[in-house]
PDB file of N, CA, C and O in Angstrom:
ATOM      1  N   HIS A   1     -32.242  14.467 -16.113  1.00 46.00           N
ATOM      2  CA  HIS A   1     -31.400  14.505 -14.937  1.00 46.00           C
ATOM      3  C   HIS A   1     -32.023  15.435 -13.895  1.00 46.00           C
ATOM      4  O   HIS A   1     -32.712  16.371 -14.210  1.00 46.00           O
ATOM      5  N   SER A   2     -31.731  15.153 -12.649  1.00 50.00           N
ATOM      6  CA  SER A   2     -32.215  15.984 -11.560  1.00 50.00           C
ATOM      7  C   SER A   2     -31.331  17.213 -11.401  1.00 50.00           C
ATOM      8  O   SER A   2     -30.271  17.294 -11.995  1.00 50.00           O
ATOM      9  N   PRO A   3     -31.745  18.172 -10.565  1.00 50.00           N
ATOM     10  CA  PRO A   3     -30.852  19.329 -10.313  1.00 50.00           C
ATOM     11  C   PRO A   3     -29.473  18.888  -9.833  1.00 50.00           C
ATOM     12  O   PRO A   3     -28.474  19.435 -10.229  1.00 50.00           O
ATOM     13  N   LEU A   4     -29.414  17.858  -8.976  1.00 52.00           N
ATOM     14  CA  LEU A   4     -28.141  17.323  -8.530  1.00 52.00           C
ATOM     15  C   LEU A   4     -27.384  16.760  -9.731  1.00 52.00           C
ATOM     16  O   LEU A   4     -26.196  17.013  -9.901  1.00 52.00           O
ATOM     17  N   GLY A   5     -28.065  16.019 -10.563  1.00 56.00           N
ATOM     18  CA  GLY A   5     -27.435  15.414 -11.727  1.00 56.00           C
ATOM     19  C   GLY A   5     -26.842  16.425 -12.686  1.00 56.00           C
ATOM     20  O   GLY A   5     -25.822  16.162 -13.310  1.00 56.00           O
ATOM     21  N   GLU A   6     -27.462  17.571 -12.800  1.00 60.00           N
ATOM     22  CA  GLU A   6     -26.937  18.589 -13.719  1.00 60.00           C
ATOM     23  C   GLU A   6     -25.589  19.108 -13.240  1.00 60.00           C
ATOM     24  O   GLU A   6     -24.788  19.582 -14.048  1.00 60.00           O
ATOM     25  N   ARG A   7     -25.292  19.034 -11.955  1.00 64.00           N
ATOM     26  CA  ARG A   7     -24.047  19.555 -11.411  1.00 64.00           C
ATOM     27  C   ARG A   7     -22.926  18.522 -11.380  1.00 64.00           C
ATOM     28  O   ARG A   7     -21.772  18.866 -11.210  1.00 64.00           O
ATOM     29  N   LEU A   8     -23.280  17.246 -11.451  1.00 74.00           N
ATOM     30  CA  LEU A   8     -22.276  16.196 -11.278  1.00 74.00           C
ATOM     31  C   LEU A   8     -21.285  16.183 -12.433  1.00 74.00           C
ATOM     32  O   LEU A   8     -21.647  16.386 -13.580  1.00 74.00           O
ATOM     33  N   SER A   9     -20.059  15.954 -12.108  1.00 74.00           N
ATOM     34  CA  SER A   9     -19.017  15.889 -13.126  1.00 74.00           C
ATOM     35  C   SER A   9     -18.187  14.642 -12.890  1.00 74.00           C
ATOM     36  O   SER A   9     -18.343  13.950 -11.884  1.00 74.00           O
ATOM     37  N   ALA A  10     -17.325  14.363 -13.822  1.00 74.00           N
ATOM     38  CA  ALA A  10     -16.433  13.235 -13.692  1.00 74.00           C
ATOM     39  C   ALA A  10     -15.655  13.344 -12.396  1.00 74.00           C
ATOM     40  O   ALA A  10     -15.174  14.427 -12.053  1.00 74.00           O
ATOM     41  N   GLY A  11     -15.578  12.278 -11.678  1.00 80.00           N
ATOM     42  CA  GLY A  11     -14.872  12.267 -10.409  1.00 80.00           C
ATOM     43  C   GLY A  11     -15.729  12.596  -9.223  1.00 80.00           C
ATOM     44  O   GLY A  11     -15.255  12.599  -8.093  1.00 80.00           O
ATOM     45  N   ALA A  12     -17.015  12.890  -9.429  1.00 87.00           N
ATOM     46  CA  ALA A  12     -17.907  13.183  -8.307  1.00 87.00           C
ATOM     47  C   ALA A  12     -18.076  11.956  -7.432  1.00 87.00           C
ATOM     48  O   ALA A  12     -18.138  10.826  -7.925  1.00 87.00           O
ATOM     49  N   VAL A  13     -18.141  12.165  -6.139  1.00 92.00           N
ATOM     50  CA  VAL A  13     -18.353  11.094  -5.180  1.00 92.00           C
ATOM     51  C   VAL A  13     -19.742  11.280  -4.560  1.00 92.00           C
ATOM     52  O   VAL A  13     -20.097  12.377  -4.127  1.00 92.00           O
ATOM     53  N   LEU A  14     -20.515  10.193  -4.521  1.00 91.00           N
ATOM     54  CA  LEU A  14     -21.856  10.218  -3.967  1.00 91.00           C
ATOM     55  C   LEU A  14     -21.919   9.319  -2.741  1.00 91.00           C
ATOM     56  O   LEU A  14     -21.267   8.280  -2.703  1.00 91.00           O
ATOM     57  N   ARG A  15     -22.701   9.718  -1.759  1.00 91.00           N
ATOM     58  CA  ARG A  15     -22.891   8.908  -0.548  1.00 91.00           C
ATOM     59  C   ARG A  15     -24.351   8.504  -0.433  1.00 91.00           C
ATOM     60  O   ARG A  15     -25.247   9.342  -0.514  1.00 91.00           O
ATOM     61  N   LEU A  16     -24.561   7.229  -0.215  1.00 90.00           N
ATOM     62  CA  LEU A  16     -25.899   6.683   0.050  1.00 90.00           C
ATOM     63  C   LEU A  16     -25.733   5.750   1.247  1.00 90.00           C
ATOM     64  O   LEU A  16     -25.015   4.743   1.150  1.00 90.00           O
ATOM     65  N   GLY A  17     -26.310   6.124   2.377  1.00 86.00           N
ATOM     66  CA  GLY A  17     -26.044   5.367   3.581  1.00 86.00           C
ATOM     67  C   GLY A  17     -24.568   5.493   3.924  1.00 86.00           C
ATOM     68  O   GLY A  17     -24.020   6.572   3.915  1.00 86.00           O
ATOM     69  N   GLU A  18     -23.917   4.363   4.154  1.00 87.00           N
ATOM     70  CA  GLU A  18     -22.481   4.356   4.468  1.00 87.00           C
ATOM     71  C   GLU A  18     -21.618   4.177   3.204  1.00 87.00           C
ATOM     72  O   GLU A  18     -20.391   4.208   3.296  1.00 87.00           O
ATOM     73  N   GLY A  19     -22.250   3.959   2.056  1.00 90.00           N
ATOM     74  CA  GLY A  19     -21.481   3.715   0.835  1.00 90.00           C
ATOM     75  C   GLY A  19     -21.054   4.981   0.128  1.00 90.00           C
ATOM     76  O   GLY A  19     -21.793   5.963   0.066  1.00 90.00           O
ATOM     77  N   LEU A  20     -19.840   4.952  -0.405  1.00 92.00           N
ATOM     78  CA  LEU A  20     -19.313   6.045  -1.215  1.00 92.00           C
ATOM     79  C   LEU A  20     -19.114   5.527  -2.632  1.00 92.00           C
ATOM     80  O   LEU A  20     -18.410   4.521  -2.837  1.00 92.00           O
ATOM     81  N   ALA A  21     -19.714   6.198  -3.598  1.00 93.00           N
ATOM     82  CA  ALA A  21     -19.650   5.765  -4.996  1.00 93.00           C
ATOM     83  C   ALA A  21     -18.942   6.807  -5.833  1.00 93.00           C
ATOM     84  O   ALA A  21     -19.238   7.996  -5.747  1.00 93.00           O
ATOM     85  N   THR A  22     -17.989   6.375  -6.663  1.00 91.00           N
ATOM     86  CA  THR A  22     -17.299   7.242  -7.581  1.00 91.00           C
ATOM     87  C   THR A  22     -17.884   7.064  -8.977  1.00 91.00           C
ATOM     88  O   THR A  22     -18.522   6.072  -9.273  1.00 91.00           O
ATOM     89  N   GLY A  23     -17.675   8.043  -9.818  1.00 89.00           N
ATOM     90  CA  GLY A  23     -18.185   7.927 -11.177  1.00 89.00           C
ATOM     91  C   GLY A  23     -18.091   9.238 -11.902  1.00 89.00           C
ATOM     92  O   GLY A  23     -17.480  10.177 -11.438  1.00 89.00           O
ATOM     93  N   PRO A  24     -18.718   9.313 -13.030  1.00 89.00           N
ATOM     94  CA  PRO A  24     -19.482   8.207 -13.618  1.00 89.00           C
ATOM     95  C   PRO A  24     -18.582   7.221 -14.362  1.00 89.00           C
ATOM     96  O   PRO A  24     -17.539   7.624 -14.881  1.00 89.00           O
ATOM     97  N   VAL A  25     -18.956   5.959 -14.351  1.00 89.00           N
ATOM     98  CA  VAL A  25     -18.276   4.974 -15.169  1.00 89.00           C
ATOM     99  C   VAL A  25     -19.109   4.766 -16.428  1.00 89.00           C
ATOM    100  O   VAL A  25     -20.318   4.990 -16.426  1.00 89.00           O
ATOM    101  N   THR A  26     -18.483   4.387 -17.496  1.00 84.00           N
ATOM    102  CA  THR A  26     -19.197   4.202 -18.763  1.00 84.00           C
ATOM    103  C   THR A  26     -19.633   2.762 -18.974  1.00 84.00           C
ATOM    104  O   THR A  26     -20.607   2.527 -19.697  1.00 84.00           O
ATOM    105  N   THR A  27     -18.948   1.806 -18.348  1.00 83.00           N
ATOM    106  CA  THR A  27     -19.327   0.392 -18.455  1.00 83.00           C
ATOM    107  C   THR A  27     -19.053  -0.287 -17.125  1.00 83.00           C
ATOM    108  O   THR A  27     -18.198   0.144 -16.358  1.00 83.00           O
ATOM    109  N   TYR A  28     -19.763  -1.375 -16.874  1.00 82.00           N
ATOM    110  CA  TYR A  28     -19.509  -2.149 -15.653  1.00 82.00           C
ATOM    111  C   TYR A  28     -18.066  -2.652 -15.622  1.00 82.00           C
ATOM    112  O   TYR A  28     -17.447  -2.713 -14.575  1.00 82.00           O
ATOM    113  N   ALA A  29     -17.551  -3.023 -16.791  1.00 85.00           N
ATOM    114  CA  ALA A  29     -16.189  -3.561 -16.857  1.00 85.00           C
ATOM    115  C   ALA A  29     -15.147  -2.533 -16.443  1.00 85.00           C
ATOM    116  O   ALA A  29     -14.027  -2.898 -16.071  1.00 85.00           O
ATOM    117  N   ALA A  30     -15.472  -1.254 -16.489  1.00 88.00           N
ATOM    118  CA  ALA A  30     -14.525  -0.204 -16.105  1.00 88.00           C
ATOM    119  C   ALA A  30     -14.331  -0.131 -14.600  1.00 88.00           C
ATOM    120  O   ALA A  30     -13.382   0.483 -14.119  1.00 88.00           O
ATOM    121  N   ALA A  31     -15.211  -0.753 -13.832  1.00 90.00           N
ATOM    122  CA  ALA A  31     -15.136  -0.730 -12.374  1.00 90.00           C
ATOM    123  C   ALA A  31     -14.507  -2.038 -11.866  1.00 90.00           C
ATOM    124  O   ALA A  31     -14.692  -3.093 -12.463  1.00 90.00           O
ATOM    125  N   ALA A  32     -13.794  -1.945 -10.791  1.00 90.00           N
ATOM    126  CA  ALA A  32     -13.211  -3.135 -10.155  1.00 90.00           C
ATOM    127  C   ALA A  32     -14.314  -3.931  -9.480  1.00 90.00           C
ATOM    128  O   ALA A  32     -15.314  -3.358  -9.032  1.00 90.00           O
ATOM    129  N   ARG A  33     -14.120  -5.247  -9.411  1.00 90.00           N
ATOM    130  CA  ARG A  33     -15.112  -6.102  -8.753  1.00 90.00           C
ATOM    131  C   ARG A  33     -15.297  -5.638  -7.308  1.00 90.00           C
ATOM    132  O   ARG A  33     -14.330  -5.397  -6.601  1.00 90.00           O
ATOM    133  N   GLY A  34     -16.531  -5.465  -6.900  1.00 90.00           N
ATOM    134  CA  GLY A  34     -16.847  -5.028  -5.554  1.00 90.00           C
ATOM    135  C   GLY A  34     -16.808  -3.533  -5.338  1.00 90.00           C
ATOM    136  O   GLY A  34     -17.158  -3.054  -4.276  1.00 90.00           O
ATOM    137  N   GLU A  35     -16.397  -2.773  -6.355  1.00 92.00           N
ATOM    138  CA  GLU A  35     -16.343  -1.307  -6.252  1.00 92.00           C
ATOM    139  C   GLU A  35     -17.745  -0.712  -6.414  1.00 92.00           C
ATOM    140  O   GLU A  35     -18.476  -1.103  -7.308  1.00 92.00           O
ATOM    141  N   LEU A  36     -18.093   0.214  -5.558  1.00 94.00           N
ATOM    142  CA  LEU A  36     -19.369   0.918  -5.662  1.00 94.00           C
ATOM    143  C   LEU A  36     -19.170   2.101  -6.598  1.00 94.00           C
ATOM    144  O   LEU A  36     -18.237   2.878  -6.443  1.00 94.00           O
ATOM    145  N   PHE A  37     -20.031   2.218  -7.618  1.00 94.00           N
ATOM    146  CA  PHE A  37     -19.897   3.290  -8.587  1.00 94.00           C
ATOM    147  C   PHE A  37     -21.256   3.803  -9.003  1.00 94.00           C
ATOM    148  O   PHE A  37     -22.268   3.197  -8.734  1.00 94.00           O
ATOM    149  N   TRP A  38     -21.242   4.954  -9.679  1.00 92.00           N
ATOM    150  CA  TRP A  38     -22.489   5.505 -10.238  1.00 92.00           C
ATOM    151  C   TRP A  38     -22.306   5.738 -11.724  1.00 92.00           C
ATOM    152  O   TRP A  38     -21.194   5.841 -12.230  1.00 92.00           O
ATOM    153  N   TYR A  39     -23.439   5.753 -12.420  1.00 89.00           N
ATOM    154  CA  TYR A  39     -23.431   5.947 -13.865  1.00 89.00           C
ATOM    155  C   TYR A  39     -24.802   6.488 -14.282  1.00 89.00           C
ATOM    156  O   TYR A  39     -25.749   6.471 -13.505  1.00 89.00           O
ATOM    157  N   TRP A  40     -24.872   6.971 -15.523  1.00 86.00           N
ATOM    158  CA  TRP A  40     -26.147   7.423 -16.075  1.00 86.00           C
ATOM    159  C   TRP A  40     -26.759   6.227 -16.787  1.00 86.00           C
ATOM    160  O   TRP A  40     -26.194   5.663 -17.713  1.00 86.00           O
ATOM    161  N   GLY A  41     -27.958   5.805 -16.361  1.00 84.00           N
ATOM    162  CA  GLY A  41     -28.660   4.685 -16.969  1.00 84.00           C
ATOM    163  C   GLY A  41     -29.196   5.090 -18.341  1.00 84.00           C
ATOM    164  O   GLY A  41     -29.184   6.253 -18.732  1.00 84.00           O
ATOM    165  N   SER A  42     -29.671   4.077 -19.060  1.00 83.00           N
ATOM    166  CA  SER A  42     -30.142   4.318 -20.439  1.00 83.00           C
ATOM    167  C   SER A  42     -31.310   5.279 -20.489  1.00 83.00           C
ATOM    168  O   SER A  42     -31.518   5.965 -21.483  1.00 83.00           O
ATOM    169  N   GLY A  43     -32.081   5.390 -19.416  1.00 83.00           N
ATOM    170  CA  GLY A  43     -33.197   6.320 -19.355  1.00 83.00           C
ATOM    171  C   GLY A  43     -32.803   7.694 -18.865  1.00 83.00           C
ATOM    172  O   GLY A  43     -33.661   8.564 -18.683  1.00 83.00           O
ATOM    173  N   GLY A  44     -31.505   7.915 -18.601  1.00 80.00           N
ATOM    174  CA  GLY A  44     -31.036   9.202 -18.132  1.00 80.00           C
ATOM    175  C   GLY A  44     -31.032   9.350 -16.621  1.00 80.00           C
ATOM    176  O   GLY A  44     -30.684  10.410 -16.105  1.00 80.00           O
ATOM    177  N   ASP A  45     -31.412   8.280 -15.896  1.00 83.00           N
ATOM    178  CA  ASP A  45     -31.396   8.349 -14.433  1.00 83.00           C
ATOM    179  C   ASP A  45     -30.035   8.036 -13.875  1.00 83.00           C
ATOM    180  O   ASP A  45     -29.291   7.235 -14.431  1.00 83.00           O
ATOM    181  N   LEU A  46     -29.718   8.639 -12.773  1.00 86.00           N
ATOM    182  CA  LEU A  46     -28.492   8.327 -12.063  1.00 86.00           C
ATOM    183  C   LEU A  46     -28.707   6.990 -11.350  1.00 86.00           C
ATOM    184  O   LEU A  46     -29.702   6.796 -10.670  1.00 86.00           O
ATOM    185  N   GLU A  47     -27.764   6.051 -11.528  1.00 89.00           N
ATOM    186  CA  GLU A  47     -27.899   4.728 -10.923  1.00 89.00           C
ATOM    187  C   GLU A  47     -26.606   4.381 -10.199  1.00 89.00           C
ATOM    188  O   GLU A  47     -25.515   4.801 -10.596  1.00 89.00           O
ATOM    189  N   LEU A  48     -26.739   3.649  -9.104  1.00 92.00           N
ATOM    190  CA  LEU A  48     -25.584   3.159  -8.339  1.00 92.00           C
ATOM    191  C   LEU A  48     -25.519   1.650  -8.485  1.00 92.00           C
ATOM    192  O   LEU A  48     -26.564   0.985  -8.512  1.00 92.00           O
ATOM    193  N   ALA A  49     -24.298   1.122  -8.575  1.00 93.00           N
ATOM    194  CA  ALA A  49     -24.140  -0.316  -8.802  1.00 93.00           C
ATOM    195  C   ALA A  49     -22.791  -0.785  -8.292  1.00 93.00           C
ATOM    196  O   ALA A  49     -21.933   0.018  -7.931  1.00 93.00           O
ATOM    197  N   MET A  50     -22.650  -2.112  -8.290  1.00 94.00           N
ATOM    198  CA  MET A  50     -21.380  -2.764  -8.008  1.00 94.00           C
ATOM    199  C   MET A  50     -21.184  -3.842  -9.037  1.00 94.00           C
ATOM    200  O   MET A  50     -22.137  -4.534  -9.394  1.00 94.00           O
ATOM    201  N   GLN A  51     -19.968  -3.983  -9.518  1.00 89.00           N
ATOM    202  CA  GLN A  51     -19.718  -5.037 -10.490  1.00 89.00           C
ATOM    203  C   GLN A  51     -19.715  -6.388  -9.775  1.00 89.00           C
ATOM    204  O   GLN A  51     -19.042  -6.561  -8.777  1.00 89.00           O
ATOM    205  N   GLY A  52     -20.525  -7.312 -10.275  1.00 89.00           N
ATOM    206  CA  GLY A  52     -20.518  -8.664  -9.779  1.00 89.00           C
ATOM    207  C   GLY A  52     -21.406  -8.942  -8.593  1.00 89.00           C
ATOM    208  O   GLY A  52     -21.476 -10.083  -8.141  1.00 89.00           O
ATOM    209  N   GLU A  53     -22.088  -7.939  -8.059  1.00 91.00           N
ATOM    210  CA  GLU A  53     -22.986  -8.189  -6.931  1.00 91.00           C
ATOM    211  C   GLU A  53     -24.013  -7.059  -6.814  1.00 91.00           C
ATOM    212  O   GLU A  53     -23.888  -6.022  -7.454  1.00 91.00           O
ATOM    213  N   SER A  54     -25.015  -7.282  -5.990  1.00 92.00           N
ATOM    214  CA  SER A  54     -26.055  -6.295  -5.781  1.00 92.00           C
ATOM    215  C   SER A  54     -25.579  -5.233  -4.796  1.00 92.00           C
ATOM    216  O   SER A  54     -25.254  -5.553  -3.648  1.00 92.00           O
ATOM    217  N   ALA A  55     -25.517  -3.985  -5.241  1.00 92.00           N
ATOM    218  CA  ALA A  55     -25.124  -2.889  -4.355  1.00 92.00           C
ATOM    219  C   ALA A  55     -26.120  -2.749  -3.198  1.00 92.00           C
ATOM    220  O   ALA A  55     -25.731  -2.549  -2.051  1.00 92.00           O
ATOM    221  N   ALA A  56     -27.402  -2.890  -3.478  1.00 92.00           N
ATOM    222  CA  ALA A  56     -28.443  -2.757  -2.452  1.00 92.00           C
ATOM    223  C   ALA A  56     -28.252  -3.816  -1.358  1.00 92.00           C
ATOM    224  O   ALA A  56     -28.362  -3.521  -0.171  1.00 92.00           O
ATOM    225  N   ALA A  57     -27.973  -5.047  -1.766  1.00 93.00           N
ATOM    226  CA  ALA A  57     -27.781  -6.126  -0.787  1.00 93.00           C
ATOM    227  C   ALA A  57     -26.476  -5.945  -0.031  1.00 93.00           C
ATOM    228  O   ALA A  57     -26.425  -6.105   1.191  1.00 93.00           O
ATOM    229  N   ALA A  58     -25.398  -5.576  -0.741  1.00 92.00           N
ATOM    230  CA  ALA A  58     -24.088  -5.424  -0.094  1.00 92.00           C
ATOM    231  C   ALA A  58     -24.084  -4.316   0.939  1.00 92.00           C
ATOM    232  O   ALA A  58     -23.424  -4.419   1.973  1.00 92.00           O
ATOM    233  N   TRP A  59     -24.830  -3.246   0.684  1.00 91.00           N
ATOM    234  CA  TRP A  59     -24.845  -2.091   1.602  1.00 91.00           C
ATOM    235  C   TRP A  59     -26.102  -2.031   2.448  1.00 91.00           C
ATOM    236  O   TRP A  59     -26.318  -1.076   3.194  1.00 91.00           O
ATOM    237  N   ASN A  60     -26.991  -3.029   2.302  1.00 90.00           N
ATOM    238  CA  ASN A  60     -28.231  -3.084   3.094  1.00 90.00           C
ATOM    239  C   ASN A  60     -29.068  -1.823   2.915  1.00 90.00           C
ATOM    240  O   ASN A  60     -29.583  -1.241   3.871  1.00 90.00           O
ATOM    241  N   TRP A  61     -29.176  -1.372   1.646  1.00 91.00           N
ATOM    242  CA  TRP A  61     -29.955  -0.192   1.345  1.00 91.00           C
ATOM    243  C   TRP A  61     -31.447  -0.523   1.321  1.00 91.00           C
ATOM    244  O   TRP A  61     -31.856  -1.648   1.041  1.00 91.00           O
ATOM    245  N   ARG A  62     -32.260   0.468   1.578  1.00 87.00           N
ATOM    246  CA  ARG A  62     -33.723   0.348   1.499  1.00 87.00           C
ATOM    247  C   ARG A  62     -34.254   1.628   0.870  1.00 87.00           C
ATOM    248  O   ARG A  62     -33.553   2.634   0.791  1.00 87.00           O
ATOM    249  N   ARG A  63     -35.466   1.557   0.425  1.00 88.00           N
ATOM    250  CA  ARG A  63     -36.094   2.749  -0.160  1.00 88.00           C
ATOM    251  C   ARG A  63     -36.124   3.890   0.859  1.00 88.00           C
ATOM    252  O   ARG A  63     -36.253   3.673   2.047  1.00 88.00           O
ATOM    253  N   GLY A  64     -35.950   5.115   0.340  1.00 86.00           N
ATOM    254  CA  GLY A  64     -36.055   6.287   1.185  1.00 86.00           C
ATOM    255  C   GLY A  64     -34.743   6.849   1.697  1.00 86.00           C
ATOM    256  O   GLY A  64     -34.724   7.891   2.312  1.00 86.00           O
ATOM    257  N   LEU A  65     -33.622   6.148   1.418  1.00 87.00           N
ATOM    258  CA  LEU A  65     -32.339   6.703   1.830  1.00 87.00           C
ATOM    259  C   LEU A  65     -32.005   7.939   1.002  1.00 87.00           C
ATOM    260  O   LEU A  65     -32.287   7.978  -0.190  1.00 87.00           O
ATOM    261  N   ALA A  66     -31.403   8.920   1.632  1.00 87.00           N
ATOM    262  CA  ALA A  66     -31.032  10.143   0.934  1.00 87.00           C
ATOM    263  C   ALA A  66     -29.694   9.961   0.240  1.00 87.00           C
ATOM    264  O   ALA A  66     -28.793   9.305   0.750  1.00 87.00           O
ATOM    265  N   LEU A  67     -29.573  10.531  -0.942  1.00 87.00           N
ATOM    266  CA  LEU A  67     -28.348  10.506  -1.742  1.00 87.00           C
ATOM    267  C   LEU A  67     -27.696  11.862  -1.652  1.00 87.00           C
ATOM    268  O   LEU A  67     -28.348  12.891  -1.827  1.00 87.00           O
ATOM    269  N   TYR A  68     -26.403  11.880  -1.307  1.00 86.00           N
ATOM    270  CA  TYR A  68     -25.682  13.136  -1.149  1.00 86.00           C
ATOM    271  C   TYR A  68     -24.454  13.163  -2.044  1.00 86.00           C
ATOM    272  O   TYR A  68     -23.814  12.140  -2.248  1.00 86.00           O
ATOM    273  N   GLU A  69     -24.088  14.351  -2.491  1.00 85.00           N
ATOM    274  CA  GLU A  69     -22.822  14.546  -3.166  1.00 85.00           C
ATOM    275  C   GLU A  69     -21.784  14.879  -2.077  1.00 85.00           C
ATOM    276  O   GLU A  69     -22.036  15.733  -1.227  1.00 85.00           O
ATOM    277  N   VAL A  70     -20.658  14.207  -2.113  1.00 87.00           N
ATOM    278  CA  VAL A  70     -19.578  14.474  -1.140  1.00 87.00           C
ATOM    279  C   VAL A  70     -18.693  15.571  -1.724  1.00 87.00           C
ATOM    280  O   VAL A  70     -18.090  15.364  -2.800  1.00 87.00           O
ATOM    281  N   LEU A  71     -18.623  16.674  -1.049  1.00 75.00           N
ATOM    282  CA  LEU A  71     -17.831  17.783  -1.545  1.00 75.00           C
ATOM    283  C   LEU A  71     -16.431  17.731  -0.983  1.00 75.00           C
ATOM    284  O   LEU A  71     -16.249  17.329   0.163  1.00 75.00           O
ATOM    285  N   PRO A  72     -15.436  18.131  -1.783  1.00 66.00           N
ATOM    286  CA  PRO A  72     -14.049  18.084  -1.311  1.00 66.00           C
ATOM    287  C   PRO A  72     -13.787  19.046  -0.160  1.00 66.00           C
ATOM    288  O   PRO A  72     -14.486  19.928   0.114  1.00 66.00           O
TER     289      PRO A  72
END
């Protein structure tokens, strides 16, 4: 995990571009269809996804976008 990843806890909200992702979720089925969420991938990397569609395509993401933690 990255330094950011070490601080993340349940309920953390992440922003990438205009998208806000909640998480972590443990399975894709735990998220509502079309909901943007984050989870820990099998390799230990933080990943963002949407159930039933491509998050990158839905949000028009490209390489190089900064990922931020949204603080309360």
